[in-house]
XYZ file of C-alpha atoms in Angstrom:
742
model
C 129.100 253.269 104.557
C 129.144 251.776 108.101
C 131.237 253.095 110.964
C 133.304 251.024 113.438
C 133.844 252.463 116.952
C 135.688 250.474 119.612
C 134.519 251.813 122.903
C 135.854 250.347 126.153
C 133.800 251.887 129.025
C 135.809 252.906 131.993
C 135.177 256.568 132.787
C 132.536 259.079 131.816
C 134.870 261.031 129.570
C 135.385 260.345 125.936
C 138.885 260.084 124.390
C 139.739 260.011 120.744
C 142.673 257.648 120.556
C 143.287 256.807 116.943
C 141.779 256.270 113.537
C 141.861 252.941 111.957
C 139.921 251.708 108.886
C 138.477 248.297 109.954
C 135.214 246.533 110.421
C 132.064 248.618 111.252
C 131.791 247.928 114.933
C 131.838 249.474 118.431
C 133.721 247.656 120.997
C 132.348 248.310 124.403
C 133.972 246.647 127.441
C 132.541 246.884 130.843
C 132.065 244.420 133.779
C 132.874 240.696 133.353
C 134.048 239.425 129.902
C 131.551 237.419 127.804
C 132.826 234.513 125.671
C 132.548 234.514 121.934
C 129.136 235.055 120.365
C 128.253 232.288 117.871
C 127.138 233.099 114.275
C 123.546 232.395 114.993
C 120.288 234.121 115.354
C 120.327 235.435 118.936
C 119.549 238.472 121.031
C 121.999 239.996 123.452
C 120.379 242.963 125.177
C 121.894 244.981 127.900
C 119.186 245.642 130.428
C 118.251 249.323 130.907
C 119.928 249.684 134.315
C 122.993 252.091 133.659
C 124.913 253.031 130.589
C 127.958 255.115 130.025
C 125.631 258.023 129.133
C 123.456 257.655 132.243
C 120.532 256.166 130.407
C 119.553 252.735 129.095
C 121.767 251.320 126.270
C 118.761 250.838 124.106
C 118.290 254.546 123.969
C 121.723 255.441 122.536
C 121.799 258.610 120.641
C 121.638 258.346 116.913
C 125.183 258.839 115.550
C 126.207 260.297 112.263
C 128.970 258.543 110.331
C 132.145 260.451 109.963
C 133.796 261.164 106.583
C 135.903 257.998 107.100
C 135.860 254.976 109.267
C 137.328 255.751 112.813
C 138.161 254.074 115.972
C 136.981 255.817 119.243
C 137.643 254.798 122.827
C 135.092 256.029 125.318
C 136.082 255.611 128.934
C 133.255 256.571 131.308
C 133.496 255.757 135.012
C 130.808 253.355 135.725
C 129.745 252.470 139.302
C 126.661 250.761 138.011
C 126.761 247.281 136.386
C 124.963 246.669 133.167
C 123.285 243.371 133.341
C 123.258 241.212 130.196
C 120.083 239.459 129.160
C 120.815 236.695 126.578
C 118.009 235.000 124.725
C 119.254 232.156 122.565
C 117.452 231.368 119.426
C 117.966 228.501 117.069
C 120.990 228.540 114.837
C 120.387 229.827 111.441
C 122.309 226.740 110.093
C 121.426 223.175 111.035
C 125.041 222.193 111.262
C 125.329 221.797 115.016
C 124.681 218.521 116.473
C 121.674 219.591 118.604
C 120.000 221.459 115.969
C 120.619 218.866 113.444
C 119.002 216.200 115.614
C 116.086 218.559 116.306
C 115.545 219.136 112.641
C 115.567 215.421 111.952
C 113.205 214.678 114.691
C 110.882 217.496 113.319
C 111.095 216.039 109.863
C 110.353 212.526 111.045
C 107.413 213.713 113.124
C 105.926 215.550 110.098
C 106.446 212.506 107.954
C 104.772 210.388 110.635
C 101.749 212.820 110.706
C 101.252 212.576 106.910
C 98.885 209.769 105.797
C 100.636 206.964 103.967
C 98.963 208.067 100.656
C 99.976 211.657 100.718
C 102.461 213.359 98.451
C 103.957 216.735 99.750
C 103.106 219.490 97.183
C 106.524 220.939 97.804
C 108.145 217.813 96.444
C 106.152 218.162 93.196
C 107.210 221.847 92.942
C 110.868 220.811 93.399
C 110.643 218.237 90.641
C 109.094 220.685 88.321
C 111.922 223.265 89.189
C 114.501 220.695 88.201
C 112.854 220.246 84.769
C 112.368 224.075 84.280
C 115.766 224.636 82.374
C 114.739 222.028 79.986
C 111.241 223.216 79.489
C 111.484 224.044 75.766
C 113.040 220.657 74.918
C 110.435 218.905 77.073
C 107.632 220.898 75.427
C 108.881 219.767 72.021
C 109.077 216.256 73.279
C 105.427 216.571 74.506
C 104.365 217.931 71.081
C 105.827 214.899 69.279
C 104.358 212.750 72.011
C 100.867 214.196 71.075
C 101.470 213.339 67.373
C 102.713 209.729 68.029
C 99.930 209.102 70.495
C 97.340 210.360 68.121
C 98.639 208.073 65.386
C 98.775 205.198 67.787
C 95.123 205.645 69.026
C 93.789 206.137 65.645
C 95.153 202.907 64.368
C 92.343 200.814 65.999
C 89.602 202.937 64.426
C 91.118 202.653 60.911
C 91.827 198.975 61.337
C 88.221 198.593 62.167
C 87.396 200.303 59.017
C 89.634 197.898 57.157
C 87.968 194.850 58.678
C 84.579 196.301 57.776
C 85.784 196.816 54.238
C 86.996 193.151 54.030
C 83.734 191.709 55.467
C 81.441 194.128 53.573
C 78.698 192.491 51.549
C 77.243 193.637 48.234
C 80.551 195.085 47.021
C 82.472 193.695 43.975
C 86.133 192.505 44.351
C 87.545 195.362 42.398
C 85.874 198.082 44.598
C 86.930 196.351 47.793
C 90.514 196.025 46.498
C 90.692 199.690 45.625
C 89.229 200.752 48.966
C 91.490 198.350 50.846
C 94.682 199.602 48.992
C 93.957 203.158 49.469
C 93.304 202.631 53.277
C 96.558 200.668 53.685
C 98.561 203.274 51.822
C 97.111 206.077 53.954
C 97.633 204.077 57.147
C 101.258 203.440 56.151
C 101.929 207.113 55.766
C 100.271 207.794 59.111
C 102.319 205.087 60.879
C 105.553 206.469 59.422
C 104.706 209.887 60.826
C 103.900 208.337 64.174
C 107.186 206.417 64.136
C 109.225 209.576 63.339
C 107.368 211.443 66.032
C 108.000 208.813 68.544
C 111.687 208.623 67.745
C 111.982 212.447 68.125
C 110.125 212.165 71.541
C 112.505 209.528 72.793
C 115.652 211.479 71.771
C 114.502 214.736 73.154
C 113.532 213.126 76.528
C 116.725 211.209 76.756
C 118.875 214.386 76.142
C 116.685 216.370 78.528
C 116.991 213.529 81.183
C 120.795 213.557 80.960
C 121.071 217.263 81.093
C 118.727 217.481 84.277
C 120.926 214.669 85.976
C 124.050 216.502 85.062
C 122.693 219.796 86.488
C 121.363 218.014 89.520
C 124.698 216.315 90.302
C 126.510 219.630 89.815
C 124.219 221.305 92.255
C 124.432 218.546 94.746
C 128.262 218.470 94.441
C 128.478 222.246 94.945
C 126.149 222.059 97.933
C 128.294 219.385 99.435
C 131.549 221.385 98.972
C 129.866 224.406 100.483
C 129.117 222.793 103.765
C 131.252 223.474 106.827
C 133.700 220.872 108.031
C 131.455 220.011 110.985
C 128.913 218.728 108.472
C 131.413 216.055 107.332
C 132.164 215.105 110.938
C 128.570 213.925 111.158
C 127.967 212.593 107.590
C 129.910 209.840 106.009
C 131.551 210.139 102.619
C 130.009 206.952 101.182
C 126.484 208.142 101.945
C 127.029 211.543 100.248
C 128.566 209.785 97.216
C 125.482 207.478 97.083
C 123.262 210.601 97.091
C 125.361 212.196 94.406
C 125.192 209.139 92.062
C 122.366 206.711 92.641
C 119.710 209.171 94.044
C 120.197 211.819 91.411
C 119.903 209.206 88.696
C 116.621 207.967 90.082
C 115.274 211.542 90.348
C 116.536 212.348 86.817
C 114.753 209.208 85.332
C 111.534 210.033 87.301
C 111.172 213.356 85.556
C 112.258 212.467 82.071
C 111.955 208.941 80.844
C 109.269 207.966 83.330
C 107.495 211.382 82.722
C 107.500 210.701 79.041
C 106.061 207.303 79.513
C 103.568 208.606 81.932
C 102.393 211.388 79.679
C 102.110 208.880 76.865
C 100.151 206.538 79.000
C 97.687 209.355 80.028
C 97.262 210.559 76.443
C 96.591 206.993 75.247
C 94.213 206.301 78.125
C 92.201 209.411 77.475
C 92.033 208.957 73.743
C 91.289 205.186 74.187
C 88.376 205.811 76.581
C 87.095 208.561 74.339
C 87.063 206.255 71.347
C 85.493 203.543 73.337
C 82.541 205.853 74.131
C 82.481 206.892 70.490
C 82.247 203.396 69.172
C 79.817 202.068 71.751
C 78.790 204.129 74.805
C 76.924 201.231 76.467
C 79.818 198.799 76.064
C 82.341 201.381 77.375
C 80.197 202.129 80.388
C 80.133 198.428 81.201
C 83.708 197.781 80.814
C 85.156 200.835 82.649
C 83.455 199.911 85.983
C 86.728 198.201 86.803
C 88.891 201.269 86.497
C 88.095 203.236 89.749
C 89.091 200.501 92.120
C 92.194 199.758 90.103
C 93.104 203.483 90.293
C 92.662 203.572 94.046
C 94.843 200.464 94.400
C 97.575 202.121 92.237
C 97.551 205.232 94.406
C 98.002 203.131 97.621
C 100.695 201.123 96.081
C 102.560 204.058 94.730
C 102.687 205.902 98.072
C 103.907 202.705 99.854
C 106.631 202.418 97.265
C 107.637 206.000 97.913
C 108.229 205.211 101.611
C 110.087 201.955 100.972
C 112.176 203.474 98.234
C 113.599 206.081 100.652
C 114.461 203.423 103.191
C 116.102 201.356 100.422
C 118.216 204.286 99.483
C 119.269 204.912 102.931
C 120.282 201.293 103.330
C 122.198 201.349 100.038
C 124.002 204.491 101.188
C 125.125 202.685 104.279
C 126.415 199.758 102.388
C 128.219 202.126 99.850
C 129.757 203.935 102.823
C 131.043 200.707 104.408
C 132.579 199.578 100.956
C 134.136 202.916 100.186
C 135.759 203.197 103.638
C 137.117 199.756 103.697
C 138.372 199.736 100.192
C 140.148 203.077 100.596
C 141.773 201.504 103.761
C 142.549 198.176 102.292
C 146.125 198.212 103.601
C 144.815 198.377 107.098
C 142.217 195.724 106.498
C 144.860 193.482 104.976
C 147.449 194.223 107.776
C 144.951 193.014 110.438
C 143.567 190.231 108.402
C 139.969 191.381 108.567
C 138.959 190.577 105.032
C 136.282 187.905 105.998
C 134.865 190.048 108.842
C 134.521 193.041 106.393
C 132.824 190.779 103.853
C 130.404 189.714 106.579
C 129.738 193.298 107.604
C 129.014 194.267 104.077
C 126.777 191.248 103.646
C 124.807 192.297 106.650
C 124.224 195.766 104.959
C 123.257 194.260 101.666
C 121.002 191.653 103.479
C 119.058 194.520 104.886
C 118.712 196.019 101.419
C 117.529 192.571 100.171
C 115.018 192.441 102.884
C 113.524 195.744 101.785
C 113.654 194.596 98.187
C 111.696 191.526 99.058
C 109.057 193.686 100.730
C 108.874 195.633 97.624
C 108.710 192.532 95.437
C 105.722 191.193 97.399
C 103.817 194.467 96.859
C 104.816 194.597 93.287
C 103.886 191.021 92.675
C 100.394 191.525 94.354
C 99.750 194.818 92.455
C 100.767 193.639 89.050
C 98.949 190.312 89.622
C 95.773 192.178 90.320
C 96.215 194.631 87.373
C 97.013 191.711 85.041
C 93.807 189.980 86.138
C 91.753 193.108 85.806
C 93.092 193.533 82.142
C 92.173 189.983 81.137
C 88.749 190.495 82.730
C 88.263 193.736 80.736
C 89.051 191.775 77.534
C 86.694 188.974 78.532
C 83.926 191.407 79.360
C 84.300 193.129 75.942
C 84.012 189.773 74.113
C 81.003 188.842 76.215
C 79.035 192.081 76.008
C 80.345 192.889 72.452
C 79.129 189.447 71.260
C 75.708 190.094 72.623
C 75.636 193.542 70.919
C 76.694 192.038 67.582
C 73.981 189.188 67.904
C 71.505 192.049 68.219
C 72.959 193.954 65.306
C 74.038 196.942 67.423
C 77.701 196.544 66.441
C 79.630 195.416 63.427
C 82.545 193.103 63.481
C 84.868 196.048 62.737
C 83.455 198.095 65.546
C 83.965 195.198 67.968
C 87.539 194.740 66.650
C 88.189 198.513 67.134
C 86.708 198.527 70.523
C 88.621 195.441 71.582
C 91.938 197.035 70.438
C 91.008 200.214 72.285
C 90.247 198.226 75.365
C 93.707 196.516 74.928
C 95.425 199.996 74.665
C 93.590 201.381 77.546
C 94.717 198.394 79.763
C 98.248 198.930 78.570
C 98.002 202.483 79.439
C 96.594 201.790 82.905
C 99.416 199.516 83.462
C 101.800 202.198 82.273
C 100.267 204.709 84.548
C 100.709 202.350 87.466
C 104.409 201.978 86.570
C 104.684 205.729 86.069
C 103.199 206.335 89.386
C 105.386 203.854 91.201
C 108.568 205.117 89.618
C 107.518 208.719 90.377
C 107.166 207.752 94.056
C 110.669 206.301 93.888
C 111.841 209.646 92.623
C 110.134 211.359 95.507
C 111.732 208.965 97.939
C 115.174 209.456 96.557
C 114.528 213.261 95.994
C 113.786 213.553 99.734
C 117.469 212.757 100.541
C 118.627 215.213 97.972
C 116.500 218.162 99.015
C 118.275 217.882 102.414
C 121.576 218.609 100.799
C 120.311 221.155 98.240
C 118.424 223.216 100.750
C 120.890 222.981 103.638
C 122.599 226.363 104.287
C 126.213 226.172 105.490
C 127.088 227.798 108.736
C 130.035 229.536 107.209
C 129.730 231.438 103.913
C 132.325 230.547 101.278
C 132.611 233.775 99.376
C 131.251 236.575 101.522
C 132.856 239.151 103.703
C 135.619 241.829 103.651
C 138.813 241.443 101.593
C 141.811 243.378 102.730
C 144.294 245.113 100.328
C 147.454 243.009 99.965
C 149.642 245.779 101.318
C 147.641 245.931 104.574
C 148.094 242.207 105.337
C 151.002 241.945 107.811
C 150.146 238.593 109.298
C 149.640 239.219 113.011
C 147.587 236.497 114.667
C 145.694 236.736 118.012
C 143.397 234.434 119.847
C 141.315 236.474 122.414
C 139.476 234.562 125.089
C 138.754 231.675 122.841
C 136.728 228.634 123.843
C 136.055 225.767 121.612
C 134.601 222.294 121.398
C 134.000 220.270 118.265
C 130.374 220.272 117.282
C 130.168 216.473 117.537
C 131.575 216.553 121.025
C 130.104 219.690 122.628
C 130.887 218.399 126.216
C 134.572 217.977 125.640
C 136.110 221.414 125.572
C 139.415 221.749 123.669
C 140.114 225.415 124.665
C 138.746 227.535 127.453
C 139.464 231.257 127.572
C 142.664 230.766 125.473
C 144.722 233.845 124.614
C 147.687 233.840 122.253
C 149.348 236.518 120.264
C 151.651 235.782 117.195
C 153.350 238.942 115.987
C 153.657 239.460 112.299
C 156.690 237.948 110.675
C 157.550 235.757 113.619
C 157.754 231.996 114.090
C 155.602 230.629 116.901
C 155.991 226.929 117.898
C 152.990 225.459 119.778
C 153.650 222.290 121.778
C 151.759 220.314 124.253
C 150.772 216.676 125.163
C 148.859 214.634 122.760
C 145.186 215.694 122.640
C 145.798 219.199 123.987
C 144.349 220.858 120.885
C 147.455 221.900 118.957
C 145.893 220.912 115.506
C 142.646 222.523 116.576
C 144.469 225.865 116.502
C 145.179 225.296 112.770
C 141.515 224.381 112.136
C 140.394 227.586 113.815
C 142.721 229.890 112.010
C 141.617 228.327 108.687
C 138.038 228.927 109.975
C 137.090 225.341 109.440
C 135.320 225.759 112.778
C 134.233 228.849 114.841
C 134.960 229.397 118.481
C 132.165 228.625 120.964
C 130.047 231.203 122.590
C 130.676 230.011 126.036
C 128.376 230.987 129.003
C 126.257 234.219 128.464
C 125.828 235.295 132.074
C 126.643 238.340 134.216
C 129.009 236.225 136.215
C 131.566 235.928 133.499
C 134.922 237.436 133.807
C 134.411 240.057 131.059
C 131.365 241.265 129.162
C 131.918 242.734 125.633
C 129.510 244.032 123.122
C 129.820 245.030 119.570
C 127.768 247.991 118.401
C 127.417 248.528 114.638
C 126.498 252.050 113.366
C 124.840 252.184 110.030
C 124.738 255.265 107.747
C 121.157 256.043 108.743
C 122.211 256.271 112.410
C 120.671 252.912 113.481
C 122.636 250.992 116.074
C 122.975 247.231 116.461
C 124.495 245.495 119.449
C 125.887 242.023 119.712
C 128.319 239.976 121.917
C 131.915 239.731 120.569
C 133.976 237.741 123.036
C 136.082 234.748 121.757
C 137.785 236.488 118.808
C 140.398 235.102 116.374
C 141.940 238.058 114.459
C 144.362 238.591 111.653
C 145.866 242.168 111.997
C 143.020 243.149 114.288
C 140.244 241.920 111.938
C 137.884 239.255 113.183
C 138.252 236.330 110.748
C 134.539 235.794 110.724
C 134.290 239.127 109.048
C 136.715 238.264 106.306
C 135.993 236.516 103.029
C 136.871 232.827 103.680
C 138.241 232.412 100.164
C 140.562 235.417 100.587
C 141.495 234.195 104.038
C 142.508 230.742 102.945
C 144.275 232.057 99.882
C 146.676 233.764 102.143
C 147.248 230.890 104.560
C 149.560 227.881 103.465
C 149.293 224.635 105.418
C 151.679 221.635 105.473
C 150.228 218.768 107.650
C 151.731 215.632 109.217
C 150.020 213.442 106.594
C 149.582 215.556 103.436
C 146.784 214.426 101.167
C 147.721 214.290 97.492
C 145.229 213.776 94.668
C 145.342 210.897 92.279
C 146.814 212.871 89.448
C 150.334 213.833 88.351
C 152.900 215.431 90.521
C 152.674 218.531 88.331
C 148.979 218.844 88.945
C 149.403 218.345 92.722
C 151.992 221.114 92.931
C 149.857 223.505 90.710
C 146.839 222.820 92.982
C 148.272 225.298 95.450
C 148.058 228.210 93.004
C 144.997 230.491 92.888
C 144.697 229.771 89.154
C 146.380 226.266 88.538
C 145.879 226.761 84.669
C 148.074 229.887 84.714
C 150.979 228.079 86.433
C 153.940 227.522 84.105
C 156.443 224.590 84.105
C 159.103 226.950 85.291
C 156.994 227.832 88.329
C 156.556 224.209 89.198
C 160.270 223.463 88.812
C 161.208 226.442 90.940
C 158.913 225.366 93.711
C 160.131 221.806 93.568
C 163.650 222.866 93.881
C 163.123 225.001 96.869
C 161.211 222.141 98.404
C 163.994 219.588 97.745
C 161.633 217.691 95.510
C 163.046 218.294 91.981
C 165.750 215.649 92.082
C 163.653 212.666 93.223
C 160.806 213.676 90.896
C 163.183 213.739 87.881
C 164.311 210.232 88.715
C 160.834 208.957 87.971
C 160.378 207.630 84.404
C 157.667 210.148 83.696
C 159.038 212.956 85.836
C 156.529 215.461 86.936
C 153.777 213.626 84.905
C 153.979 210.624 87.255
C 150.658 209.797 88.804
C 151.003 209.432 92.515
C 147.907 207.183 93.114
C 145.053 207.733 95.515
C 146.187 209.990 98.462
C 149.671 209.796 97.212
C 150.086 206.217 98.055
C 152.915 205.600 95.491
C 155.191 208.042 97.153
C 157.027 207.758 100.513
C 156.219 209.924 103.415
C 159.130 212.334 102.820
C 158.409 212.612 99.214
C 154.819 213.476 99.947
C 155.843 216.075 102.431
C 158.177 217.716 99.929
C 155.442 217.810 97.286
C 153.099 219.416 99.940
C 155.778 222.008 100.706
C 156.234 222.823 97.049
C 152.431 223.180 96.664
C 152.418 225.703 99.680
C 155.414 227.534 98.151
C 153.479 227.992 94.885
C 150.614 229.513 96.821
C 153.057 232.044 98.352
C 151.025 232.593 101.517
C 151.627 235.417 104.026
C 150.835 233.044 106.921
C 152.133 229.516 107.230
C 150.753 226.664 109.384
C 152.900 223.648 109.901
C 151.089 220.774 111.594
C 153.755 218.401 112.861
C 155.149 218.347 109.357
C 158.228 216.280 110.189
C 157.074 214.099 113.141
C 156.518 211.023 111.073
C 159.787 211.057 109.122
C 163.070 209.440 109.506
C 166.210 211.490 110.255
C 167.430 211.699 106.569
C 163.951 212.755 105.316
C 163.523 215.086 108.179
C 166.719 216.884 107.365
C 165.609 217.345 103.740
C 162.075 218.478 104.677
C 163.438 220.727 107.480
C 165.644 222.439 104.982
C 162.844 223.016 102.678
C 160.616 224.328 105.482
C 163.256 226.881 106.531
C 163.246 228.209 102.961
C 159.438 228.238 103.007
C 159.268 230.078 106.426
C 161.349 233.084 105.324
C 159.470 236.357 105.633
C 156.186 234.796 106.851
C 154.193 234.615 109.989
C 154.612 230.855 110.910
C 152.751 228.631 113.469
C 154.451 225.341 113.945
C 152.723 222.510 115.646
C 155.727 220.355 116.628
C 157.338 217.998 119.200
C 160.850 217.737 117.973
C 163.472 220.208 119.186
C 164.945 220.283 115.572
C 161.866 222.110 114.589
C 161.275 224.129 117.766
C 164.861 225.541 117.957
C 164.217 227.883 114.951
C 161.137 229.356 116.677
C 161.186 232.849 118.017
C 158.469 232.055 120.618
C 157.151 228.765 122.076
C 153.628 228.380 123.391
C 152.754 225.416 125.660
C 149.114 224.175 125.473
C 148.019 222.369 128.551
C 144.663 222.062 130.289
C 142.708 223.901 127.564
C 144.782 227.166 127.742
C 148.252 228.471 127.171
C 150.314 227.424 130.152
C 153.586 228.967 129.080
C 154.701 231.298 126.390
C 158.190 232.728 125.729
C 161.618 232.259 124.311
C 162.502 228.519 123.994
C 165.813 229.032 125.760
C 164.257 230.834 128.730
C 161.478 228.274 129.017
C 163.968 225.407 129.036
C 165.882 227.090 131.850
C 162.789 226.917 134.086
C 163.075 223.728 135.985
C 159.414 223.645 136.923
C 158.238 224.824 133.603
C 155.721 222.820 131.534
C 157.982 223.185 128.377
C 161.062 221.671 130.044
C 159.046 218.797 131.500
C 157.520 218.147 128.052
C 160.856 218.075 126.367
C 162.220 215.773 129.000
C 159.371 213.378 128.631
C 159.708 213.455 124.862
C 163.527 212.810 125.253
C 164.351 215.869 123.131
C 167.203 217.068 125.598
C 170.479 215.483 125.107
C 172.362 214.390 128.154
C 174.861 217.173 127.719
C 172.106 219.770 127.517
C 170.680 218.384 130.756
C 173.810 218.611 132.597
C 174.347 222.179 131.412
C 170.962 223.114 132.791
C 171.707 221.726 136.246
């Protein structure tokens, strides 16, 4: 159990004001107010100058938790000022722009320090971890591989015996025929076993490979969806899709099909070399002198291929991103007649991919040209040296034939090892892009934090001294020390000029972003600290300015799943999925599979969507197309409202939901919205008076803070007020209303 105490420090006496079960924190206010503390690793230490108890804050007495969570207010008189020492440390997540760039620079520097022929051991461990769930199937495949390779590598030896039997002298024809028949029958059985084992190996490896790719793609997709919204502000969709599809397939192949072929090449090479030494040690020593330089060349080539493979995948991702973005916005491309320019832009991307492919082709041509030449030289050296040994009666024709076949198999195995190594390096190159996604920790947890009982949720919203700038535009502040209170069950309309940050309020309430920390200095207007008291009496302090709360609870302490499950949103341009209207409406429910047809019909009727949906030939089974392109703007809005109704949220956020509609559609949508808003806390981002007139309170955003807040009628009566000026500029006031206000 942890104890929350809120302690504003004003006098030296302690007052017990009220008890409230809430988050385990102290709130201590004294001096100037500090802005919000970011969710990062940092240290905020009050210097040991003065404290409410007359001693350094770091020496606070150990407190015992009470029988239940309680809220205490301590109000000591403090003539002394407690200075704040703030030591920023790197963010725990790499999601911010600066930290992301620093991480990238660090990775690039590390890669530059690595020699061109080095393979990070960590990459090998990651590859093995991917294959670990399929270890038993892969182990069985390796067992069948051993059988098939043994059969394959025993064939030259037995074929040599067959040749010696054929060319043997001093044996009658019947004896030779019997020996030849028995050898051929035995070899046929052995080869049948080898073929069956090889088929089993291929099947098991194929199944394992597809399973690994499936698991890998699932992990990548989950990792992508877990990232905070700021991550997608900096990473393009097409690039992420390329990693999800192409890169995962390359990595999957490198640890299944390619691994199988590589293991087979290793087994055959080892067995072949062993049999070569068994047949003729002197000839084997002579022939294998060419292997070490070829192995060194293969290593260098493979490492180069790893580097160029990563560059190729990056270039392909950029081309995929361009194509995905242009195709999804084809109507805009067509409207501006940019088809040819987009084709040229895509051609430039693919030309760069082609240039990298040409570099790889040159290296591949040189490498395989040298390996092919070395293989032919090995065969020639065997014939030359073996012929001399036969002439001196040190080898039989069967032994030379066996040795020649083993040399051939070793050559094929070396070529297979080279191909295996190059494909493995490709896998490492593609895998490097995947590890970035798999190992990236999101800044915001998805399913961690406190969950409030449903009966405790009233819906009061409060912005307390909030400053905010988007992570990709840190220098452009959207809010600065913004304060706003939305009482539970009321309708708050937020208006303001374009770009004033109205939609950003919605993003912050949904916790798509967190408020900024602001300046951590003693010159701030207010300094606030949070002190967490643990059951063992330990105390932890941290800064807590810049809060967004629901019913007094910091949304950063609440479970994000729970938070968003109780907030419904209807945006200006709602996004529908390329599925049926039924599925799009059911998407708003916590469990879409549990939604009945009656639930969908009821939500559609309240949203004024039932009639137009029923006029479609397929009714609620009509597929709406990508992003709902087959529906009009008003129809999409009403489907989105039905989706929000099915969610039955306690808090409703309407982001200019009617600003892009004509008067007829606006009337229908507005009627549906009025039904949706009943009994809920509503925040309306709006321009039109038809939407604002139903609001209990209007807040005017201007110059990064709330310029005005009050009843809409009272604000309109203020000639110099921002709200009246805004309404006049937007031409929302009718001529009669303007005369009435004069």
